[in-house]
C-alpha cells in the first residue's frame, strides 16, 4: 500500500501542469454560456486543437495511434489537472474517450486510418447515439432500425440525450438490424456522418432550462456498409465496450469539479452572515460542511482505489457502480446542503451567478443518467454479491 | 373528532378544483412563466370574484370570514395546478393589514385588495436577514413624515404591486409602512429565481417619503401582526405544498403504470413501488399536518404556533423528498423542461424557503419545547 | 372538519380518567421486570381483574358480550389514557383485542358462551399462534399441520414470536389442514388449550437480552373438533380479520408511549451538560429534538385521521400501513437521536435504567414485526396506488 | 499510487485471519460476553506473542515498528470476529506512553504491556465531559507526591487492568498520571453496557497518592501525546468497524441467498437486493477511508488529522446503517439473541462513541476547513 504518486506519475503531472499554465485560455464568461452558439463552439474547438498541438490529445491512446499510452492513473491525473486548471470542457471527449478506444478495439484498419486522426486533432467531433426515448435504462430495447439496401444501410428512428449532436460531425450509432433475434443479438454499430441527408437534431431542454443534450432524428438516412463497426448483429458487445469506458477515468475530473464547488461554498460561508452571525460560525452549517467534505473525500478515496486496481488489471470493474452511486448521490446531497446553508437568497439567479440553482437542478439528473441508481444497485447485488436476478 | 371536510368545505374544494382545471392548464402556467410577472389580470380578477383572496378576513372588509381550513383548501387546490400569480403575496398583505388593528387603513385598502383591484405585497427580507431577523431598513423622522432608505429582497410579486407594506426599523421598534409602488424613490427590479411561476423582486428605497397616516403599525402591535401574518402565510404555503405533492404523486403513479422497461411496467419493480409508497405516505401525512395547523390556528388551540412550525417543516421536507422520488421514478423524461414536473419541483423548492425553512421552524419548535429563553 | 372530541368522547375520557386515578397500582420496579416471573404475572393478572371489575375490560365489545360498545375513537381514548396513567401492560390484550372480536365475528354460539366471559375477566389469558420460523412475512406459507383423527385434530409443528405463550391458558392457532390446496386455502383456525399434552413453550430472547416472545412447539397435540373456529380450510379469512384488528386501535397507545419517552428525553436534555454547556442549548440537539417532536406529532395526526375514518366506516383501511411505517421508523430514528443527544454515557445500563439502550435495540424489530416495512410499502403500492404486483 | 496491500501486509492479514478463526469462534465470544471481564488470559497472551499489541510501536520497547496500516489490518480482522478483550485499551495505553516522550516510564512499562503481561488502560471520560473536553478530575500536590480525586467513566477493560493512565487536571495543565489498580483509594466498578464483548468500568479515585515519578507527562507534551493516542485509537476503531461490516455483509448476503419467502429467495427481491448493494458500498468505502487514514498518519501527510476524523465519522455512520440493513434483511431471526448479528450490532454502536462520535468529528473537520479560531 503506497498512496504516493510514483515518480513517473509525478513527472507526468508536473509537465502537464506547466503546459496548462501557459496554454489554458481565458474562461468564457459564465453568464454567456449558450451551448448552441457558434462562437462558444469555436472557442471549444480551438482548445481541442491546442491540446492536440501540445501533444495532450488522447493521452490514454497507444502511441501508434498518436496517443501517449498513459496508464489509467495518468489519464486520471490528466483529467483532474485539466479540471483544476479551469480549462474549457473538452468538445472532443466523446471521440477521445469512447469512439476512439472502441474503433481501436474493434475497428478495421481502414476505419482506424480514416477516423482516428481527426478525433485527436479536433477536426472531427463525435456524438454517441445509444439512448432512445422508450428504452431508458433498458438500452438494448432500442428500436432505431437499419435495413440493408445494396451497399448501404437505411436508418430510421430517434435517439435522445445525445450530447454535442447539435454540432457533431459524426455519430457512433446503435441500430437494430435483426428484429427477430433476442434483443441483445440484433444490434449493430454504425459510424454515421451527421451531415447525411435525413439527419436532424433538436435541442433537449433540461428542467434547469439549459440544453446540452439533443434529440436526433433519422429519416431514411443512408449509411454505407463500410461504416459498420464490428460485426453485424454483434453491436451490443461494442456498446458494452463503450459503456465500460464511459466512466472509467471520469471520476477524477468529477471529483475536481465538485471540490472546486465545495471550495466556493466554503468561501461563501466564511464571507456571508445571517442575522449578523457568520454562516461559518453556525454549528448546523459546520456539520453540513463537514459532512460534505467527508462524502467528497470518500468519493476521492473510492475513486483512487478503483483507479489503482484499474492500473493493474486494465479492466474497469464493478467499482464503477459504487463510484456512480457515490458521485450522483453526493452531488444531490451537496446541492441540497449548499442551498440550506446559503438560505433564501440562493433562490435568485443573480446569487453566485445561479450556480447553486443550476447545481441543484442539474444534479437531479445524476441518479438517472448513465444508468439509474436502481440499475447500479442491481448490478452490485447481482454481479458483485451474486444474488439471484430480481426481474 | 372528525377529520373529514364539512359539506360546505367539500363544495368549496370542488369549486376551486373545477375552476383551476378550467382556468389554469399547464399550458397557461408555461405561458405565464415566460412573462416577467407571471400575472394574468383576468384570472386574478376571477379569483377575487370568487372571494378566494383572504377568505378568512372579516366580512366588514369584503372577506368571507371563513376559517383557515378554507384558506388551506383553496391553497391546496392552487398548489395542484401550480397556480401562478400573487395569491400568497396578496393574502399575506391583506392578513397583515387586518391583524394590525389599524381600522382606518384597513377600511381604506383591504376591500380593494380582497376584491382584486389593488395589488399588495409585503417587503420583509433583506440581504443577510432571516424570517426571524430584525430588518435593518431604517426609518428616519422628517417632521410629520418618515423617510425610508434601504433595500428589500425576495419580495413576492412586487413587479405588479400597487402597494408595498415595508417592514422597517425605527430605533428598537418595528414599523409597518405602506408605500405606493409609484412613490418617488421606490425602484422595483424583478430578480428571476428558481420558481418562474411566482416572481420575486428587489426593491430599493431611496429616501422615500411616507406620511404618518400611512404607518400601518409600530412597536408591539406591528410585531404581533407580522408574526400572525407569517403564521397564516406558512399555513397557506404548507397547504399549497400538499396540492403540489398530490399532483406529483398522481402523475408519477400514472406514469409508472404505463412506462415499460425490461418488458414490464416500471411500477412492478419494487424499487419503484416503494418510492411511490413513500410518496403516498409523505402526501397523506403532510395533508394531516397542514390541515391540523389550519384548524388549530382558527380555534386558537394552545399548540397552534407549534402546529404551524411542524406543518411548515414537515410539508417542506416532504415535498422536496417526494419531488426527488418523482423525477427518479420518471427517469430522463422527468428531468426535461417539457415535462410539467419541472415547475412543481421548482415551486416546492421555493416554498421550502418561504415563511421560514425547516431549520428555522425546527428552532422555533425547540424553543417552545425547551423554553430556554 | 372538527378535531375537538365530541361531548360523548369527552365524558368517556373523563370518567375513565377519574377511575384510573383511583385504581392504577404502583408501578412494578423497572429493574425487576423479569417477564417470566410468576409474581410479575400475578401483578398483571390482578390489574386485568381490576379493569374487569370496574367495567373497563373489552370497552369496544358489544354490550351483549359484556363490553361497552365503544367507538374506535373511544377505544383509542381508552388505550391512550391507560398508557398515560402508567397502568401495567394489559396481559389480556390478545384476548381482548384479537381473539374476542374474532370469536364474536366468526365463532358459533357455544364458543361465544364458553370463551368470551373468561377473556374479559382475565381468568383466561390468550396467545396467538400465527408466525412460524420459516414463514416470516409470508404468513400463509405456514406448515404446522393438523390432521383429523376421530373427533380430534392432531397438531404438529412450531410457532414463534408468540407473546405471553409462556403463561397463556389458550392459543388462537393457525394450522394447515389441506396440504394439496393453494397455500391460502388449506388453513384452519383452532382454539387450543395450552395445557394440552404435547404443547411446550420456550422463551425467545431478543437482541436486547429481554424475552417477551416465545417459541411454541406442538407435538401430537389433540384438539377437539369443536374448537375449530370458523370453517375448515377457511382459516386464512379468520387470520385476515385478526390481522386487520391487530393494529386498528393500537396507534393511540403507541403514541402515548413514545410521547412519554420524548418527554423523558426533553427532561434529560434540560438537566444534563456536556463540557459545561447545557444539552438543551446545543443547536444540533435542538434540531434533533424538534425533529422528534415533529415526527411524533405527524404520527399522532395521521393516527387521529385514520381513527376518524374508522369511526365512520368501521373497517380498518390502508392507512394502517402508513401508520405502521411512521411508527416503526420514528421509533428507530428517535432512539438513534436520543443516543446521539445523550452521548457516551448512554451506553451504560445504569444510565436512565438502560431505557435508551433498550429502546434502541427493541425498536430495531419494529420495522420487522407485524409486517415488515417492505411488506407495508408493497401493500400501499399495490392496494392503495394500484400498481402491478412486484412478485 | 497503489492501494493494494503489500506482500508482507497480505501475509499479516492472512495470519491474523487464520488465528482469529481458530481462536475466537462465535461460541467463544458468547462465553466471554457472559463473564464480567470478557477477558481470556490465554488468548490475550497468544495475541501478544504474535506481536499484535501495539505493532506500530518501536522495537526498542518490543514493538514491531510497523506502520499504522498494519495496525489497521489487525484491527479489521479482530473486528471480523468481534474479538473480545482489551486490544483497543492496550493499544491506546501503549501508544500514549510511547508518545509521551517519557523514556524512563516507557522503558519501565511498555515492553510488558506489549508482551501482554501488564494490562493497561486509559481513564479519560467523566460525567458530562466529551472526547475534546478538559477533564475535571483534579490533582493536588502533596509534597513530592500528588493526590488524585474524582470519578472516571467508561474506562475500557479497567476491571482487568493492572495500570491505569489517568488524564487529570493540574490547574490549566493536563497531566497523565500512572496509577496502579491496586493503589489505595482506587475503586473499580464494572458498569455493564450495550456491548458485552468489551467491558467498561467506573473508577473512583479517593485521594489516591501518585508519586511524581509516576507522572507520565504534563502540559503541552501531555496534550500532544493524548491527541496522538486518540487519533491512533480512532484509526484502530475505524478499521475494526470495517471488519464488523465485512462480516455482517457476508452473513447477510449468504442468508438472503437461501432464505425463501413467497416461494423465492428473499435476495431476489429488489428491496433486499438494494439494501445489500448499499451495505457493500458502505463496507468498501469505509475500508478506503480507514486505510487511507492509517496510511496518511504513518506518512505524516498534511491531511492526516482530517483523514482520521473523516474515517471515524464515515465508518461509524456506515456501520450503524449497515447493521440496520442487515437486521432488516434477516427479518425476525436477525433480531434474536441467538443470532450472532446481535453482538456485532452492539459493538458497532459502542464504537460509534469510542474516540468521538460522528458529530464530534464533523466539528473537528469543520474547524480544519473553516479555521474559525
PDB file of C-alpha atoms in Angstrom, chain A residues 1-6 9 73 255 266 269-270 278 280-281 283 285-291 293-295 297-298 300-309 311-312 318-319 321-323 325-326 329 333 373-378 380-382 384-391, chain D residues 1-6 9-10 69 249 253 256-257 265 267-270 272-278 280-281 283-293 295-296 299 301 303 306-307 309-311 313-314 317 321 358-363 365-372:
ATOM      1  CA  UNK A   1       0.000   0.000   0.000  1.00  0.00           C
ATOM      2  CA  UNK A   2       1.652   3.175  -1.170  1.00  0.00           C
ATOM      3  CA  UNK A   3      -0.637   6.029  -1.982  1.00  0.00           C
ATOM      4  CA  UNK A   4       2.041   8.414  -3.166  1.00  0.00           C
ATOM      5  CA  UNK A   5       2.230   9.021  -6.878  1.00  0.00           C
ATOM      6  CA  UNK A   6       5.127   7.208  -8.477  1.00  0.00           C
ATOM      7  CA  UNK A   9       3.216   9.819 -12.356  1.00  0.00           C
ATOM      8  CA  UNK A  73      -3.750   6.726 -13.243  1.00  0.00           C
ATOM      9  CA  UNK A 255     -14.063  14.939  -8.179  1.00  0.00           C
ATOM     10  CA  UNK A 266     -16.679  27.325   1.977  1.00  0.00           C
ATOM     11  CA  UNK A 269     -19.799  30.565   4.197  1.00  0.00           C
ATOM     12  CA  UNK A 270     -16.820  32.425   5.575  1.00  0.00           C
ATOM     13  CA  UNK A 278     -21.204  34.472  10.219  1.00  0.00           C
ATOM     14  CA  UNK A 280     -19.293  29.690   9.227  1.00  0.00           C
ATOM     15  CA  UNK A 281     -19.970  30.009  12.936  1.00  0.00           C
ATOM     16  CA  UNK A 283     -22.926  24.791  14.278  1.00  0.00           C
ATOM     17  CA  UNK A 285     -23.706  24.790   8.901  1.00  0.00           C
ATOM     18  CA  UNK A 286     -20.464  23.432  10.267  1.00  0.00           C
ATOM     19  CA  UNK A 287     -21.905  19.934  10.471  1.00  0.00           C
ATOM     20  CA  UNK A 288     -23.225  20.191   6.932  1.00  0.00           C
ATOM     21  CA  UNK A 289     -19.948  21.466   5.548  1.00  0.00           C
ATOM     22  CA  UNK A 290     -18.056  18.719   7.373  1.00  0.00           C
ATOM     23  CA  UNK A 291     -20.421  16.104   6.024  1.00  0.00           C
ATOM     24  CA  UNK A 293     -16.144  17.315   2.979  1.00  0.00           C
ATOM     25  CA  UNK A 294     -16.396  13.778   4.318  1.00  0.00           C
ATOM     26  CA  UNK A 295     -18.535  12.486   1.496  1.00  0.00           C
ATOM     27  CA  UNK A 297     -13.265  12.647   0.362  1.00  0.00           C
ATOM     28  CA  UNK A 298     -14.935   9.241   0.426  1.00  0.00           C
ATOM     29  CA  UNK A 300     -11.972  10.638  -3.913  1.00  0.00           C
ATOM     30  CA  UNK A 301     -10.624   7.673  -1.971  1.00  0.00           C
ATOM     31  CA  UNK A 302     -13.009   5.212  -3.570  1.00  0.00           C
ATOM     32  CA  UNK A 303     -12.097   6.581  -6.966  1.00  0.00           C
ATOM     33  CA  UNK A 304      -8.386   6.328  -6.246  1.00  0.00           C
ATOM     34  CA  UNK A 305      -8.784   2.786  -5.009  1.00  0.00           C
ATOM     35  CA  UNK A 306     -10.657   1.859  -8.153  1.00  0.00           C
ATOM     36  CA  UNK A 307      -8.025   3.552 -10.316  1.00  0.00           C
ATOM     37  CA  UNK A 308      -5.255   1.741  -8.560  1.00  0.00           C
ATOM     38  CA  UNK A 309      -6.952  -1.537  -9.440  1.00  0.00           C
ATOM     39  CA  UNK A 311      -3.999   0.424 -13.330  1.00  0.00           C
ATOM     40  CA  UNK A 312      -3.089  -3.178 -12.546  1.00  0.00           C
ATOM     41  CA  UNK A 318     -17.749  -3.292 -10.684  1.00  0.00           C
ATOM     42  CA  UNK A 319     -16.325  -0.473  -8.560  1.00  0.00           C
ATOM     43  CA  UNK A 321     -21.266   1.172  -9.836  1.00  0.00           C
ATOM     44  CA  UNK A 322     -20.145   2.247  -6.400  1.00  0.00           C
ATOM     45  CA  UNK A 323     -18.493   5.340  -7.814  1.00  0.00           C
ATOM     46  CA  UNK A 325     -23.746   5.921  -6.729  1.00  0.00           C
ATOM     47  CA  UNK A 326     -21.361   7.871  -4.537  1.00  0.00           C
ATOM     48  CA  UNK A 329     -25.943  10.932  -4.533  1.00  0.00           C
ATOM     49  CA  UNK A 333     -26.964  15.994  -1.187  1.00  0.00           C
ATOM     50  CA  UNK A 373     -29.152   4.295  -9.152  1.00  0.00           C
ATOM     51  CA  UNK A 374     -31.597   1.409  -9.209  1.00  0.00           C
ATOM     52  CA  UNK A 375     -29.676  -0.202 -12.063  1.00  0.00           C
ATOM     53  CA  UNK A 376     -26.367   0.379 -10.286  1.00  0.00           C
ATOM     54  CA  UNK A 377     -27.680  -1.337  -7.166  1.00  0.00           C
ATOM     55  CA  UNK A 378     -28.979  -4.218  -9.249  1.00  0.00           C
ATOM     56  CA  UNK A 380     -23.834  -4.655  -7.415  1.00  0.00           C
ATOM     57  CA  UNK A 381     -26.392  -7.083  -6.000  1.00  0.00           C
ATOM     58  CA  UNK A 382     -26.276  -9.471  -8.914  1.00  0.00           C
ATOM     59  CA  UNK A 384     -20.751  -8.442  -7.267  1.00  0.00           C
ATOM     60  CA  UNK A 385     -22.701 -10.118  -4.495  1.00  0.00           C
ATOM     61  CA  UNK A 386     -24.113 -12.921  -6.613  1.00  0.00           C
ATOM     62  CA  UNK A 387     -27.741 -12.507  -5.594  1.00  0.00           C
ATOM     63  CA  UNK A 388     -30.400 -14.033  -7.836  1.00  0.00           C
ATOM     64  CA  UNK A 389     -31.822 -11.764 -10.538  1.00  0.00           C
ATOM     65  CA  UNK A 390     -34.757  -9.642  -9.416  1.00  0.00           C
ATOM     66  CA  UNK A 391     -36.579  -9.425 -12.722  1.00  0.00           C
TER      67      UNK A 391
ATOM     68  CA  UNK D   1      -0.290   5.064  -6.340  1.00  0.00           C
ATOM     69  CA  UNK D   2      -1.092   1.574  -5.192  1.00  0.00           C
ATOM     70  CA  UNK D   3      -3.945   0.745  -2.852  1.00  0.00           C
ATOM     71  CA  UNK D   4      -3.197  -2.949  -2.678  1.00  0.00           C
ATOM     72  CA  UNK D   5      -1.675  -4.312   0.455  1.00  0.00           C
ATOM     73  CA  UNK D   6       1.982  -5.255   0.076  1.00  0.00           C
ATOM     74  CA  UNK D   9       0.832  -6.925   4.704  1.00  0.00           C
ATOM     75  CA  UNK D  10      -1.176  -9.615   2.970  1.00  0.00           C
ATOM     76  CA  UNK D  69      -1.628   0.223   8.093  1.00  0.00           C
ATOM     77  CA  UNK D 249     -22.303  -8.075   4.838  1.00  0.00           C
ATOM     78  CA  UNK D 253     -25.634 -11.998   1.575  1.00  0.00           C
ATOM     79  CA  UNK D 256     -30.708 -13.830   1.662  1.00  0.00           C
ATOM     80  CA  UNK D 257     -29.480 -16.246  -0.967  1.00  0.00           C
ATOM     81  CA  UNK D 265     -35.083 -16.397  -2.209  1.00  0.00           C
ATOM     82  CA  UNK D 267     -32.318 -11.979  -2.197  1.00  0.00           C
ATOM     83  CA  UNK D 268     -34.269 -11.822  -5.428  1.00  0.00           C
ATOM     84  CA  UNK D 269     -36.472  -9.005  -4.118  1.00  0.00           C
ATOM     85  CA  UNK D 270     -35.228  -5.639  -5.232  1.00  0.00           C
ATOM     86  CA  UNK D 272     -33.491  -6.652  -0.317  1.00  0.00           C
ATOM     87  CA  UNK D 273     -31.016  -6.503  -3.196  1.00  0.00           C
ATOM     88  CA  UNK D 274     -30.720  -2.768  -2.927  1.00  0.00           C
ATOM     89  CA  UNK D 275     -30.110  -2.915   0.772  1.00  0.00           C
ATOM     90  CA  UNK D 276     -27.340  -5.440   0.176  1.00  0.00           C
ATOM     91  CA  UNK D 277     -25.856  -3.235  -2.539  1.00  0.00           C
ATOM     92  CA  UNK D 278     -25.868  -0.327  -0.124  1.00  0.00           C
ATOM     93  CA  UNK D 280     -21.433  -3.343   0.006  1.00  0.00           C
ATOM     94  CA  UNK D 281     -20.952   0.305  -0.859  1.00  0.00           C
ATOM     95  CA  UNK D 283     -18.210  -1.510   3.528  1.00  0.00           C
ATOM     96  CA  UNK D 284     -15.917  -0.780   0.609  1.00  0.00           C
ATOM     97  CA  UNK D 285     -15.963   2.974   1.056  1.00  0.00           C
ATOM     98  CA  UNK D 286     -15.319   2.614   4.767  1.00  0.00           C
ATOM     99  CA  UNK D 287     -12.349   0.417   4.040  1.00  0.00           C
ATOM    100  CA  UNK D 288     -10.938   3.053   1.708  1.00  0.00           C
ATOM    101  CA  UNK D 289     -11.402   5.688   4.405  1.00  0.00           C
ATOM    102  CA  UNK D 290      -9.925   3.686   7.278  1.00  0.00           C
ATOM    103  CA  UNK D 291      -6.845   2.558   5.379  1.00  0.00           C
ATOM    104  CA  UNK D 292      -6.234   5.978   3.933  1.00  0.00           C
ATOM    105  CA  UNK D 293      -6.290   7.434   7.441  1.00  0.00           C
ATOM    106  CA  UNK D 295      -1.508   5.397   5.684  1.00  0.00           C
ATOM    107  CA  UNK D 296      -1.717   9.189   5.853  1.00  0.00           C
ATOM    108  CA  UNK D 299       3.335   9.121   6.376  1.00  0.00           C
ATOM    109  CA  UNK D 301       0.601  13.618   5.356  1.00  0.00           C
ATOM    110  CA  UNK D 303      -4.303  15.873   5.807  1.00  0.00           C
ATOM    111  CA  UNK D 306      -8.602  15.349   8.793  1.00  0.00           C
ATOM    112  CA  UNK D 307      -8.460  11.888   7.265  1.00  0.00           C
ATOM    113  CA  UNK D 309     -11.879  12.383  11.569  1.00  0.00           C
ATOM    114  CA  UNK D 310     -13.327  11.514   8.188  1.00  0.00           C
ATOM    115  CA  UNK D 311     -12.658   7.830   8.683  1.00  0.00           C
ATOM    116  CA  UNK D 313     -17.223   9.704  11.009  1.00  0.00           C
ATOM    117  CA  UNK D 314     -17.819   7.651   7.909  1.00  0.00           C
ATOM    118  CA  UNK D 317     -22.252   6.154  10.387  1.00  0.00           C
ATOM    119  CA  UNK D 321     -26.660   1.985   8.733  1.00  0.00           C
ATOM    120  CA  UNK D 358     -19.561  11.466  14.148  1.00  0.00           C
ATOM    121  CA  UNK D 359     -20.931  14.787  15.397  1.00  0.00           C
ATOM    122  CA  UNK D 360     -17.749  15.365  17.345  1.00  0.00           C
ATOM    123  CA  UNK D 361     -15.513  14.533  14.405  1.00  0.00           C
ATOM    124  CA  UNK D 362     -17.545  16.592  11.975  1.00  0.00           C
ATOM    125  CA  UNK D 363     -16.954  19.583  14.196  1.00  0.00           C
ATOM    126  CA  UNK D 365     -13.397  18.631  10.235  1.00  0.00           C
ATOM    127  CA  UNK D 366     -15.315  21.905  10.053  1.00  0.00           C
ATOM    128  CA  UNK D 367     -12.785  23.594  12.277  1.00  0.00           C
ATOM    129  CA  UNK D 368      -9.950  22.485  10.000  1.00  0.00           C
ATOM    130  CA  UNK D 369     -11.809  23.678   6.903  1.00  0.00           C
ATOM    131  CA  UNK D 370     -13.173  26.911   8.254  1.00  0.00           C
ATOM    132  CA  UNK D 371     -10.300  27.900  10.541  1.00  0.00           C
ATOM    133  CA  UNK D 372     -12.615  29.853  12.741  1.00  0.00           C
TER     134      UNK D 372
END
